[in-house]
PDB file of C-alpha atoms and ligand atoms in Angstrom:
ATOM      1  CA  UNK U 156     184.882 207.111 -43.430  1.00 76.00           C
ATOM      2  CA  UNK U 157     181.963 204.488 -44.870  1.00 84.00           C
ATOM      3  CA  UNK U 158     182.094 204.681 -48.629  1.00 93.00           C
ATOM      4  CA  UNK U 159     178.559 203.912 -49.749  1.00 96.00           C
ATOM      5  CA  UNK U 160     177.848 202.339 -52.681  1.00 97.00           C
ATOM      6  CA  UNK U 161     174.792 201.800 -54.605  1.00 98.00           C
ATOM      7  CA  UNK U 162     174.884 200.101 -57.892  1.00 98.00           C
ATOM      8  CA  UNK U 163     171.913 198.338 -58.391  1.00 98.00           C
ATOM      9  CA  UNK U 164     168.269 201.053 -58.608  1.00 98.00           C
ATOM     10  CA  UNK U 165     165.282 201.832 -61.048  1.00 98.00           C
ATOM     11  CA  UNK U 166     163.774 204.847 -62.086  1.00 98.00           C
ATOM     12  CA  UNK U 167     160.697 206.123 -64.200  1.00 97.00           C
ATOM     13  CA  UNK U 168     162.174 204.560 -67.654  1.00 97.00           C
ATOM     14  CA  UNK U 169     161.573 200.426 -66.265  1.00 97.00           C
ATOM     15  CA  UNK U 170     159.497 200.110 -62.830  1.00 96.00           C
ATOM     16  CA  UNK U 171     160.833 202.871 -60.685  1.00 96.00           C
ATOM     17  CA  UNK U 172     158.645 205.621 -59.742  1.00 95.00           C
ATOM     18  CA  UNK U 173     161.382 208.718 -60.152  1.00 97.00           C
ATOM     19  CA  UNK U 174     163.164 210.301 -62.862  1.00 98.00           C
ATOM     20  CA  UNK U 175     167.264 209.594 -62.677  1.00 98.00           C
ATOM     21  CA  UNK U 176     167.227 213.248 -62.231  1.00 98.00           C
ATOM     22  CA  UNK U 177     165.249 212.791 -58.224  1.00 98.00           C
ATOM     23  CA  UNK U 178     167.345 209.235 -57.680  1.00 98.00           C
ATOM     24  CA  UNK U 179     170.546 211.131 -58.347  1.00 98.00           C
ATOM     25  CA  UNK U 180     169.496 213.831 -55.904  1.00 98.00           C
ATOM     26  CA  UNK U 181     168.083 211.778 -53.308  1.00 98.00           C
ATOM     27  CA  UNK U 182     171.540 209.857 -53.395  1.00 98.00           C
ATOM     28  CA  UNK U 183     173.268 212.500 -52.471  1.00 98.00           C
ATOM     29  CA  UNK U 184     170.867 213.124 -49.623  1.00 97.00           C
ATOM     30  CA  UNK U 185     171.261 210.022 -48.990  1.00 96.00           C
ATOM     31  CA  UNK U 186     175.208 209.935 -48.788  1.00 96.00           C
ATOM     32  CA  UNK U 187     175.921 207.467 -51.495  1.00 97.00           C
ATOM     33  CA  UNK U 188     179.367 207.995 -53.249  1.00 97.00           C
ATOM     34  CA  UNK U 189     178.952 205.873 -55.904  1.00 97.00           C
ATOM     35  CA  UNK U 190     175.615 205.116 -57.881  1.00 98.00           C
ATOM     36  CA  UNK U 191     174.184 203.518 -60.804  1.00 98.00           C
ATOM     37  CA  UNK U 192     171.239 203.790 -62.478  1.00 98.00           C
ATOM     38  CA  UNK U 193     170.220 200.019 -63.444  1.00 98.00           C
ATOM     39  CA  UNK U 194     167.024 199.937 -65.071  1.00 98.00           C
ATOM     40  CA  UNK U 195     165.659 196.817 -66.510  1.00 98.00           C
ATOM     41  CA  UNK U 196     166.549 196.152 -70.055  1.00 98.00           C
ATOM     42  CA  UNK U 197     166.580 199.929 -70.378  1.00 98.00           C
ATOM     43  CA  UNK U 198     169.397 202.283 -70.683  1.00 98.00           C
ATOM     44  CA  UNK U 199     167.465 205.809 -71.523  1.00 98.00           C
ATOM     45  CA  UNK U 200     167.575 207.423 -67.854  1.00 98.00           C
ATOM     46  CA  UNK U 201     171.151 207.297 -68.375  1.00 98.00           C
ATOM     47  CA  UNK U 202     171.957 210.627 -69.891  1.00 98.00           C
ATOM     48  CA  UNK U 203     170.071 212.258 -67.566  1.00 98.00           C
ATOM     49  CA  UNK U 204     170.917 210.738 -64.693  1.00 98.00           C
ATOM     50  CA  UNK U 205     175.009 211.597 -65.401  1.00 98.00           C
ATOM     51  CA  UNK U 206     174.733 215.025 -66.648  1.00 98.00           C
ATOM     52  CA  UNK U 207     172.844 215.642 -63.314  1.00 97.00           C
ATOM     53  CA  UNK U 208     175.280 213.812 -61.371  1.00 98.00           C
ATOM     54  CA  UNK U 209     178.521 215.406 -63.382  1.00 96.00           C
ATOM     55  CA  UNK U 210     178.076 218.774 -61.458  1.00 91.00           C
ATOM     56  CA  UNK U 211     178.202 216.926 -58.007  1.00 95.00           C
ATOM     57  CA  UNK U 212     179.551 215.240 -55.632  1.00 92.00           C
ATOM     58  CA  UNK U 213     178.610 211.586 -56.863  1.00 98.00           C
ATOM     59  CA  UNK U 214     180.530 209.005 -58.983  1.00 98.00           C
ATOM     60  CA  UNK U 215     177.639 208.208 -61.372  1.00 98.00           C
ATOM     61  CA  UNK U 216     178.761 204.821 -63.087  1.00 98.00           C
ATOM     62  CA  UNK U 217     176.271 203.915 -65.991  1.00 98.00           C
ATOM     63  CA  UNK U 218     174.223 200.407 -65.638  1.00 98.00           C
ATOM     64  CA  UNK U 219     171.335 198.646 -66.972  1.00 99.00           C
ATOM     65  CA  UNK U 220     169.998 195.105 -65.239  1.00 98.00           C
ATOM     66  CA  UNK U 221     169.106 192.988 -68.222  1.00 98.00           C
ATOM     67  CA  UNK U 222     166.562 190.135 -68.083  1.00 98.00           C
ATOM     68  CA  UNK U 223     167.899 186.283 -69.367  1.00 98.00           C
ATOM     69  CA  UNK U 224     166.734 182.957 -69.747  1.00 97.00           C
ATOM     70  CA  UNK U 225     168.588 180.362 -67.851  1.00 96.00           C
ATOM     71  CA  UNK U 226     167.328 177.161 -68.501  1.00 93.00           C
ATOM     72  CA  UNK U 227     163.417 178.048 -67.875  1.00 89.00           C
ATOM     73  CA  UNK U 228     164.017 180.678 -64.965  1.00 93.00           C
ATOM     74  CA  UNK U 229     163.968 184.363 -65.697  1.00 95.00           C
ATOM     75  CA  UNK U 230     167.474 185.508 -64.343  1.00 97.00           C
ATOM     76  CA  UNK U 231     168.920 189.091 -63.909  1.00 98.00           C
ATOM     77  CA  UNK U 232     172.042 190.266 -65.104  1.00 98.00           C
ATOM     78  CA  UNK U 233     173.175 193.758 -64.206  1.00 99.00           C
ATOM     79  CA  UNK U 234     175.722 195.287 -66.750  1.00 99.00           C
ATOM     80  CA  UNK U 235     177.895 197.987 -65.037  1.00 98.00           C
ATOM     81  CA  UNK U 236     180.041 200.912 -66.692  1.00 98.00           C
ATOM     82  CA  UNK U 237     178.457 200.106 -70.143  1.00 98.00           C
ATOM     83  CA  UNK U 238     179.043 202.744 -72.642  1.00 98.00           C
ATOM     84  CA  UNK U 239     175.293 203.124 -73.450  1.00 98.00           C
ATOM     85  CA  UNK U 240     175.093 203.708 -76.991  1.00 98.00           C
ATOM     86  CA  UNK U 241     176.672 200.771 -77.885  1.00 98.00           C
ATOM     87  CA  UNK U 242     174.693 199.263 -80.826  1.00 98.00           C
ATOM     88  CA  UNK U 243     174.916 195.179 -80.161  1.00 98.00           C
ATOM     89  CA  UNK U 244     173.306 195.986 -76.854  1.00 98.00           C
ATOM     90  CA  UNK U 245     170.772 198.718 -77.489  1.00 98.00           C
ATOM     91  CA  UNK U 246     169.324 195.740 -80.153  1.00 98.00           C
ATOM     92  CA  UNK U 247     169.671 193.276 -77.804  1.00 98.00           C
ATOM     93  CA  UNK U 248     167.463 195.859 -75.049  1.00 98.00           C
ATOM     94  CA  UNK U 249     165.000 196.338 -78.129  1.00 97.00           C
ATOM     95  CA  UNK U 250     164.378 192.769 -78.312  1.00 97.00           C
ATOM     96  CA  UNK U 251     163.868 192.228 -74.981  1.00 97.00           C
ATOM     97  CA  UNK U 252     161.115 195.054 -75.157  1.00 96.00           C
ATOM     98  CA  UNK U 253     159.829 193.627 -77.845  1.00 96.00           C
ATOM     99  CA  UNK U 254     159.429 190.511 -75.417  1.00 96.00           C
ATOM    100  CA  UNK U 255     158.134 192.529 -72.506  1.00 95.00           C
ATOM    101  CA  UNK U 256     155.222 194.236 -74.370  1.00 94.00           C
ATOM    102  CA  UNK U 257     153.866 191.156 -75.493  1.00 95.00           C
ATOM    103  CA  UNK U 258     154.132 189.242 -72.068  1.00 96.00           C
ATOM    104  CA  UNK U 259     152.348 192.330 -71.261  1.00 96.00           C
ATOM    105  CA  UNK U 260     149.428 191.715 -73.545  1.00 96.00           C
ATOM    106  CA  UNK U 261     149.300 188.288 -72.399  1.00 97.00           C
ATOM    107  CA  UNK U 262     149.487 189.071 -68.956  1.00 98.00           C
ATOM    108  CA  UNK U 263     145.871 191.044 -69.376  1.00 97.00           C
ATOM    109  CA  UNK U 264     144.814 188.447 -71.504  1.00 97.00           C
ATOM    110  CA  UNK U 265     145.169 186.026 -68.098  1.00 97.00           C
ATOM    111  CA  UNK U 266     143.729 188.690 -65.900  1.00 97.00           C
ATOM    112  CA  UNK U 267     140.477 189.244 -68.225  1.00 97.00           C
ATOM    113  CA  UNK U 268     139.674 185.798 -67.659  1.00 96.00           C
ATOM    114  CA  UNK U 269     139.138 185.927 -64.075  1.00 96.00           C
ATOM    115  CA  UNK U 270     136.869 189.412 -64.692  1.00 96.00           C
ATOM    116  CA  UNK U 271     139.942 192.020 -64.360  1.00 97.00           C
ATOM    117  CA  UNK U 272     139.234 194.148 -67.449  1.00 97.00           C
ATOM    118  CA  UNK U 273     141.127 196.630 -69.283  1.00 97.00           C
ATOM    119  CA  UNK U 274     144.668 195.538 -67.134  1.00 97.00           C
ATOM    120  CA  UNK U 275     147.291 196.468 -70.217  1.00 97.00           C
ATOM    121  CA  UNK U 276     145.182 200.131 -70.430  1.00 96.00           C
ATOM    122  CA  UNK U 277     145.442 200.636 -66.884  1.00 96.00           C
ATOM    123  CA  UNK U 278     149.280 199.563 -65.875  1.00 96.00           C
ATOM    124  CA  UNK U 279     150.423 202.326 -68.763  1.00 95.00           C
ATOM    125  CA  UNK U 280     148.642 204.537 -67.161  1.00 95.00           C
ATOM    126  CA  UNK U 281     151.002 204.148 -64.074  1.00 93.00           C
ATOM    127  CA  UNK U 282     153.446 203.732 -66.238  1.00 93.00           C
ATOM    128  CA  UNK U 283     155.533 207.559 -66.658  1.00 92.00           C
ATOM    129  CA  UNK U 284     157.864 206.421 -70.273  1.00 92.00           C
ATOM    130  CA  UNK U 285     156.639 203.442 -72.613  1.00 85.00           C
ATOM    131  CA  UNK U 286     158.070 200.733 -70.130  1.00 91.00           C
ATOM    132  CA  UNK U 287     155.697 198.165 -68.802  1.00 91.00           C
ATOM    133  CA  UNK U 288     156.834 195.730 -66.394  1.00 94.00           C
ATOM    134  CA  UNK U 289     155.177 192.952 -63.824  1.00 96.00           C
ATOM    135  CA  UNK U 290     155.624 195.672 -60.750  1.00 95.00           C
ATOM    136  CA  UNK U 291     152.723 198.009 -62.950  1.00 96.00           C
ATOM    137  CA  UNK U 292     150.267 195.453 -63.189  1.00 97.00           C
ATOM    138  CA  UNK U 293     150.627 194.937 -59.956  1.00 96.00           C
ATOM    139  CA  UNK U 294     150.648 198.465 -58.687  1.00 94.00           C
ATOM    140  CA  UNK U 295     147.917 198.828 -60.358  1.00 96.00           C
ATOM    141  CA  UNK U 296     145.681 196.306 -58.478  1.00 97.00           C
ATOM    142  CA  UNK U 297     146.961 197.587 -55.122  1.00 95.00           C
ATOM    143  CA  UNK U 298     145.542 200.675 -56.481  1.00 94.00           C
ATOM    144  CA  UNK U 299     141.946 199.133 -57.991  1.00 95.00           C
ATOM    145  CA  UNK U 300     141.939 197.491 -54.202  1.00 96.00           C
ATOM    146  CA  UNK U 301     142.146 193.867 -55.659  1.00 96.00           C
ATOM    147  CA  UNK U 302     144.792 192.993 -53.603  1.00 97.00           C
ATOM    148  CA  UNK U 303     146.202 194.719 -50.493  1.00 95.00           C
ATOM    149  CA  UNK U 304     150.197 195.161 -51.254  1.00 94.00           C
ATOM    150  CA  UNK U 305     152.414 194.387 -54.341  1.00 93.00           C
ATOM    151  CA  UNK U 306     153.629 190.661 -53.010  1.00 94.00           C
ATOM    152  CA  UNK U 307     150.472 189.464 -52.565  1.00 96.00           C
ATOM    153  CA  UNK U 308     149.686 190.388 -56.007  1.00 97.00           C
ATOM    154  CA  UNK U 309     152.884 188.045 -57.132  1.00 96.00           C
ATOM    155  CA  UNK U 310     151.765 185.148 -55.464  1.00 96.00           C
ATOM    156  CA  UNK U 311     147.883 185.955 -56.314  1.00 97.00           C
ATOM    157  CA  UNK U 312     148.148 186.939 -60.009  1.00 97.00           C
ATOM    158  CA  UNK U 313     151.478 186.668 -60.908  1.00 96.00           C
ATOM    159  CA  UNK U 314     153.597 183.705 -60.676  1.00 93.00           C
ATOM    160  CA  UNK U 315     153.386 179.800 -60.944  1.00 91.00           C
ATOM    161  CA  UNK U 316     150.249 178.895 -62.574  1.00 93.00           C
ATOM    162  CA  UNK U 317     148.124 181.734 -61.738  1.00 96.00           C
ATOM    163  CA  UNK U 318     146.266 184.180 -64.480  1.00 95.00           C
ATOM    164  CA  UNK U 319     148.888 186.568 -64.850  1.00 96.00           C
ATOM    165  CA  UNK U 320     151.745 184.448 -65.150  1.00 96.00           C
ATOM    166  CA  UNK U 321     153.197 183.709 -68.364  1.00 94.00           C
ATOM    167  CA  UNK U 322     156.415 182.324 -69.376  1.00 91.00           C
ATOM    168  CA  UNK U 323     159.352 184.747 -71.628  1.00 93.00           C
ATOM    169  CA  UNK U 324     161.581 183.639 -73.779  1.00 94.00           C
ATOM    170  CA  UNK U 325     164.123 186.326 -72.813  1.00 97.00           C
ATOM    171  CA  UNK U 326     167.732 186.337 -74.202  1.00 97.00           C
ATOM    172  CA  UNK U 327     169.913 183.676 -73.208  1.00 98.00           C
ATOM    173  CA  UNK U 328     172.482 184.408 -70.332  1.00 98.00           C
ATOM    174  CA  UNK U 329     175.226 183.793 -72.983  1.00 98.00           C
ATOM    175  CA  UNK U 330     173.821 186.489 -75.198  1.00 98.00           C
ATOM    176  CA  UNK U 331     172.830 189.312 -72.874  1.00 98.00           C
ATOM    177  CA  UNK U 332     177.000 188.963 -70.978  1.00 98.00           C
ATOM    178  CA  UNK U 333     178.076 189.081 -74.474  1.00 98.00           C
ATOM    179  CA  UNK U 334     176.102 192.743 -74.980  1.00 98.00           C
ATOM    180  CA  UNK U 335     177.082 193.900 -71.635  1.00 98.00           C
ATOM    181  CA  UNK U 336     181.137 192.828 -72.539  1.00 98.00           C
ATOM    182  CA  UNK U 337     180.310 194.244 -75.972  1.00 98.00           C
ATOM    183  CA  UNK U 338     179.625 197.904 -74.449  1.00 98.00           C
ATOM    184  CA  UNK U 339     182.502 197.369 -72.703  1.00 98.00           C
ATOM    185  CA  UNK U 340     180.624 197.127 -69.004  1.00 98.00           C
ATOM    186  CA  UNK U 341     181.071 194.327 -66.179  1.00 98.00           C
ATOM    187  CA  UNK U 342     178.167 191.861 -66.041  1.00 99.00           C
ATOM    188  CA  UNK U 343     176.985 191.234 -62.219  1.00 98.00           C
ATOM    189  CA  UNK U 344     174.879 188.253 -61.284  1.00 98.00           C
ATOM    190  CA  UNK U 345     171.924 190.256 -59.384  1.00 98.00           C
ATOM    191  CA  UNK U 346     170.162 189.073 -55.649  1.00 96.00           C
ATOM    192  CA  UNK U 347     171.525 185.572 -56.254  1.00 95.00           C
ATOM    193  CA  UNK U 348     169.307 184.609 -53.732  1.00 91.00           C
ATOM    194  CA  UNK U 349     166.040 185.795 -55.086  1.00 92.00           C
ATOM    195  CA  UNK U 350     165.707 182.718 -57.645  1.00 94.00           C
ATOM    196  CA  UNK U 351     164.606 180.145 -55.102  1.00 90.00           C
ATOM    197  CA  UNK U 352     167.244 177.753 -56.178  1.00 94.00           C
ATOM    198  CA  UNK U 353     168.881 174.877 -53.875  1.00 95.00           C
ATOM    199  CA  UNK U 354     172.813 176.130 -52.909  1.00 95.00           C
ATOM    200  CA  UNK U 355     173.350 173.235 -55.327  1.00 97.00           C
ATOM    201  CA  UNK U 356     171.480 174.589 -58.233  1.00 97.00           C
ATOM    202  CA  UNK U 357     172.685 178.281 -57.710  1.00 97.00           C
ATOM    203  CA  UNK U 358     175.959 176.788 -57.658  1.00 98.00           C
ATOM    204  CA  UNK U 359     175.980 175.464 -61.076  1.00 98.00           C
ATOM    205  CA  UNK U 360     173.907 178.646 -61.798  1.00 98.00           C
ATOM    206  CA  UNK U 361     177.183 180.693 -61.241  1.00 98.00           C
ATOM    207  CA  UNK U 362     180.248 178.191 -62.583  1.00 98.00           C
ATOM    208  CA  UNK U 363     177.642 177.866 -66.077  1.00 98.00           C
ATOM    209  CA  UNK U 364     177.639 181.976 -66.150  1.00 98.00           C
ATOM    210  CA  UNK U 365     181.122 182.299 -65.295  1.00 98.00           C
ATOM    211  CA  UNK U 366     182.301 179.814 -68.335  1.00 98.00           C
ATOM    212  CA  UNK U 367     180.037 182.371 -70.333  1.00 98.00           C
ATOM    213  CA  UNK U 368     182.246 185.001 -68.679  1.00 98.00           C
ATOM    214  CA  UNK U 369     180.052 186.672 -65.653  1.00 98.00           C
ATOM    215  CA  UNK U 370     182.349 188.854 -63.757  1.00 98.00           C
ATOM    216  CA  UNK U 371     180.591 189.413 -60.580  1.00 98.00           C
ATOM    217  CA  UNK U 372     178.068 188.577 -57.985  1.00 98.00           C
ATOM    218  CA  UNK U 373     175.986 191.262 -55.974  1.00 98.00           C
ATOM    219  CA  UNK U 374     176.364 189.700 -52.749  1.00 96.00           C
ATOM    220  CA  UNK U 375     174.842 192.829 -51.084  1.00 95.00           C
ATOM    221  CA  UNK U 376     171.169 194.733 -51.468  1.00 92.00           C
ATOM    222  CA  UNK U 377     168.680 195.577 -48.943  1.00 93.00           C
ATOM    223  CA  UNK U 378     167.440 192.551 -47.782  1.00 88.00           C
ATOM    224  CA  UNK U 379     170.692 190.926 -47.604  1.00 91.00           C
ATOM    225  CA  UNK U 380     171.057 189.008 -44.136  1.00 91.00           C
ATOM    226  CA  UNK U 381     174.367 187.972 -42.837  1.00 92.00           C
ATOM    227  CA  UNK U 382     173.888 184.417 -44.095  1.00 92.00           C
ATOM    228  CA  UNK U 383     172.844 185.281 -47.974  1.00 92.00           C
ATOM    229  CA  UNK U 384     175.793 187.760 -47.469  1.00 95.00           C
ATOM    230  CA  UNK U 385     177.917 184.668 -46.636  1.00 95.00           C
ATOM    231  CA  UNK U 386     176.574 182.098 -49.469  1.00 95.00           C
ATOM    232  CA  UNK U 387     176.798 184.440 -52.501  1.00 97.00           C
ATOM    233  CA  UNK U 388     180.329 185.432 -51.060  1.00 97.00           C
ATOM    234  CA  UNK U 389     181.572 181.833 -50.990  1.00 97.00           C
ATOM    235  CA  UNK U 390     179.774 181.189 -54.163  1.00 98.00           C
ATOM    236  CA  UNK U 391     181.708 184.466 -55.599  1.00 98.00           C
ATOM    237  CA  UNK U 392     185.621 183.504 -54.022  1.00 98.00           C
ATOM    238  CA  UNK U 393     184.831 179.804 -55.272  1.00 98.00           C
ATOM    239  CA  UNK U 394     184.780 181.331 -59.238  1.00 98.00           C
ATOM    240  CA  UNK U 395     186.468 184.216 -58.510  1.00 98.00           C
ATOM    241  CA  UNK U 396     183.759 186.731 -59.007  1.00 98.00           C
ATOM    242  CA  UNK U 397     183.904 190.201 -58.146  1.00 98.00           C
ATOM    243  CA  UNK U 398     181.993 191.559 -55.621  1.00 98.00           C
ATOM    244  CA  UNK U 399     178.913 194.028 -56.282  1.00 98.00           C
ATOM    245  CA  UNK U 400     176.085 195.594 -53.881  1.00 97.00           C
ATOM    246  CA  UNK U 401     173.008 197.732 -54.690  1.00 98.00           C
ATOM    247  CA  UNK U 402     169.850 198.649 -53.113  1.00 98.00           C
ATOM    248  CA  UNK U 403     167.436 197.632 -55.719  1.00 98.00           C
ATOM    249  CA  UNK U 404     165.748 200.964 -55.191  1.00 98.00           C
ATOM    250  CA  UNK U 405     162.093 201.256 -56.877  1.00 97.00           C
ATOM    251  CA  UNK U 406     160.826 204.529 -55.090  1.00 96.00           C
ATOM    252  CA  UNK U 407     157.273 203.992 -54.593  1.00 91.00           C
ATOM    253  CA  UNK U 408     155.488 204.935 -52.078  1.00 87.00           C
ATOM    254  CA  UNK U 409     154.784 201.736 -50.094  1.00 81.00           C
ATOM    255  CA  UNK U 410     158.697 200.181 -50.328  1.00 87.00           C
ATOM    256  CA  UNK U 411     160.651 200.448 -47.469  1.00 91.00           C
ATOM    257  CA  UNK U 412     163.702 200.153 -49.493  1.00 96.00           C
ATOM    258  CA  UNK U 413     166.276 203.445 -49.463  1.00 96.00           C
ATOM    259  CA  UNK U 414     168.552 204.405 -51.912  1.00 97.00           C
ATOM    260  CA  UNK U 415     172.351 203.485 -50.005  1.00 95.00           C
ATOM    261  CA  UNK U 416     170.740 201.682 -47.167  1.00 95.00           C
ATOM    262  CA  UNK U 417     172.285 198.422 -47.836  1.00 93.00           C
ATOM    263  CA  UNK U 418     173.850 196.300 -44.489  1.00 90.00           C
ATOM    264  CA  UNK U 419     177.216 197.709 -43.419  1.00 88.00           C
ATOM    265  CA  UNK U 420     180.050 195.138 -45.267  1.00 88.00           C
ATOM    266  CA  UNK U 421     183.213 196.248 -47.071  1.00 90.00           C
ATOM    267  CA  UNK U 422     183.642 194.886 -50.123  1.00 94.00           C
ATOM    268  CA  UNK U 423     187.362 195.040 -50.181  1.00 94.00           C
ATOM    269  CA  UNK U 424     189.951 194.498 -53.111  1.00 96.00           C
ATOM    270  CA  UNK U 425     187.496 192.285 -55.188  1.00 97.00           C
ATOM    271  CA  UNK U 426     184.581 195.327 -54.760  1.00 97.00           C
ATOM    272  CA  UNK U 427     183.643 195.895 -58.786  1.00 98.00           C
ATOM    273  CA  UNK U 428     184.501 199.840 -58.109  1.00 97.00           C
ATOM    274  CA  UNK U 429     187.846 198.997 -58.267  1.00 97.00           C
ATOM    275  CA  UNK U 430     187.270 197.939 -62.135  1.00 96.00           C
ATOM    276  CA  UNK U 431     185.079 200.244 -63.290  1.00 94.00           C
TER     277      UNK U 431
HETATM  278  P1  LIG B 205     159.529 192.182 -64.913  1.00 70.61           P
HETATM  279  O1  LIG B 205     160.920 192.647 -65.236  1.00 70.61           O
HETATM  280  O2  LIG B 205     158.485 192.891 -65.699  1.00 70.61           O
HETATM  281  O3  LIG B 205     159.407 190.684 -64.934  1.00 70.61           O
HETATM  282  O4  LIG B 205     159.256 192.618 -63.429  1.00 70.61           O
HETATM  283  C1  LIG B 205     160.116 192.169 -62.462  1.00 70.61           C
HETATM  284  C2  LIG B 205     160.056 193.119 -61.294  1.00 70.61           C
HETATM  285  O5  LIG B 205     158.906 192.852 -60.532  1.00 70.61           O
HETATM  286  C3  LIG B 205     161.212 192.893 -60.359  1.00 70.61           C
HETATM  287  O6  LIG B 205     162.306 193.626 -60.764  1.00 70.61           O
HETATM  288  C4  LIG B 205     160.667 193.409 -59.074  1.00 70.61           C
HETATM  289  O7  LIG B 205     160.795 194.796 -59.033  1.00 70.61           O
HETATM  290  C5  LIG B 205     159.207 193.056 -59.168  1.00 70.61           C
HETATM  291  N1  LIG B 205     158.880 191.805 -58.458  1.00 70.61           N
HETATM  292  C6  LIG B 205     159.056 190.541 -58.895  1.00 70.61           C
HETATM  293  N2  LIG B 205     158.603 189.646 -57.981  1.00 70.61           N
HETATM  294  C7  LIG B 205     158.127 190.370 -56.950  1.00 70.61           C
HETATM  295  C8  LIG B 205     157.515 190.058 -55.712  1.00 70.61           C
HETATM  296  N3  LIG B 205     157.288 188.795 -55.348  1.00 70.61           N
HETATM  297  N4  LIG B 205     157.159 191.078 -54.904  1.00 70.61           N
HETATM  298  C9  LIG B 205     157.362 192.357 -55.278  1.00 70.61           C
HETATM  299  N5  LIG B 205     157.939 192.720 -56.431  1.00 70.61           N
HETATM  300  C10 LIG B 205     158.306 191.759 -57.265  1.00 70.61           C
HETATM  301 MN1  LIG B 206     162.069 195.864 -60.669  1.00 70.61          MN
HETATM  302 MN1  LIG B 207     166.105 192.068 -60.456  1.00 70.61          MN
HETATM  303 MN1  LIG B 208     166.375 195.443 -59.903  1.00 70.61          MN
END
């Protein structure tokens, strides 16, 4: 039989549209056997997501997918099995917040100047918990009809030098694996090949986090084709990296994405499961 494993999804409490409770539920619908919940720089789903999951037929391991500065590139590191009250991470998350609400402001800032008003107001409105992230703005002007779907927003509004983009100094990568060892968890490069980097570059991406003591590479999510599969593998066996996979689940309405529908690849002895 398939074990499915998903270790990499959002909820309500960073840029997910559910509550842990409906992601745990809907993973078991789903057929997942193992799940985390990995919201960005946020670990309050957590408690609800395992008591739900305690009761049922689900390993529930506890995550969080924290946002780093390498060099001047926003990477993601996703921190698995974390005991989530650990105090050097929950102030490392709280600075990061602190980071995110004033990109935030900054971010409307950029949009008021090309005559979108009232932008911060707005994306908390979408917003279910006090988290405010990139993916509300841009919900939200799929939903004022500025722009017809979420990645045109991105490249519209959001990235390079357009109005919304602005640069974060989040934590360093040294900083945020030190939390992650800290509450005891495993920390997991995420979609290594989301950071439009040359092989070369991600390369020296990976041997610079594994000297800072990364553990593991997710060289599986959704959109994983048999190639990226093959590059972040290599990349993984060449440091020896673990191996981790996750959906990147976000539950709104107009993502395809599915909670354990990640390509068909076993992960064998280096899979993270077996560490966690
Ligand atoms: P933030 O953590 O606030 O910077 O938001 C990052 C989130 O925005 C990512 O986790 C994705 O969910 C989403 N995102 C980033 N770039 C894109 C894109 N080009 N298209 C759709 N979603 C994106
Ligand atoms: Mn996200
Ligand atoms: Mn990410
Ligand atoms: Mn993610």
């Amino acid at each position: 039989m398939r074990i499915i494993i998903d270790l990499h999804t959002h909820s309500y409490y960073s840029d997910g549209a559910l509550s842990p409770r409906v992601i745990v539920c809907r993973a078991i619908n789903a057929g997942c056997n193992y799940l985390s919940l990995t919201d960005h720089d946020s670990v309050e789903g957590i408690e609800e997501a395992e008591k739900f999951a305690k009761t049922r037929n689900i390993n529930f391991i506890k995550g969080v997918e924290i946002s780093a500065k390498y060099n001047s590139q926003s990477i993601h590191i996703v921190g698995l099995g974390i005991d989530s009250n650990e105090k050097i991470l929950l102030d490392g998350l709280q600075r990061n917040n602190q980071v995110r609400i004033e990109r935030a402001k900054k971010i409307s800032d950029g949009l008021r100047k090309v005559g979108i008003h009232g932008a911060y107001e707005k994306a908390r409105v979408l917003s279910k918990t006090d988290y405010l992230t990139r993916t509300h703005f841009a919900q939200m002007l799929v939903k004022e009809e500025v722009c017809h779907n979420i990645s045109s927003v991105f490249k519209r509004y959001m990235t390079g030098k357009k109005p919304g983009s602005v640069s974060v100094e989040w934590s360093s990568t040294i900083d945020v694996i030190k939390w992650i060892h800290q509450a005891g968890g495993i920390a997991v490069l995420a979609h290594p090949y989301r950071y439009k980097m040359s092989l070369t570059k991600l390369r020296k991406l990976v041997r610079d986090l594994k000297m800072e003591g990364l553990d593991g590479i997710e060289i599986l999510n959704s959109f994983s084709k048999s190639k990226d599969i093959a590059i972040a593998k290599k990349i993984a066996d060449e440091n020896k990296l673990l191996y981790s996979c996750g959906s990147d689940f976000h539950g709104w309405p107009n993502q395809t994405i599915e909670l354990g529908n990640i390509p068909k690849y076993d992960l064998g002895v280096n899979s993270v499961i077996n560490f966690l």
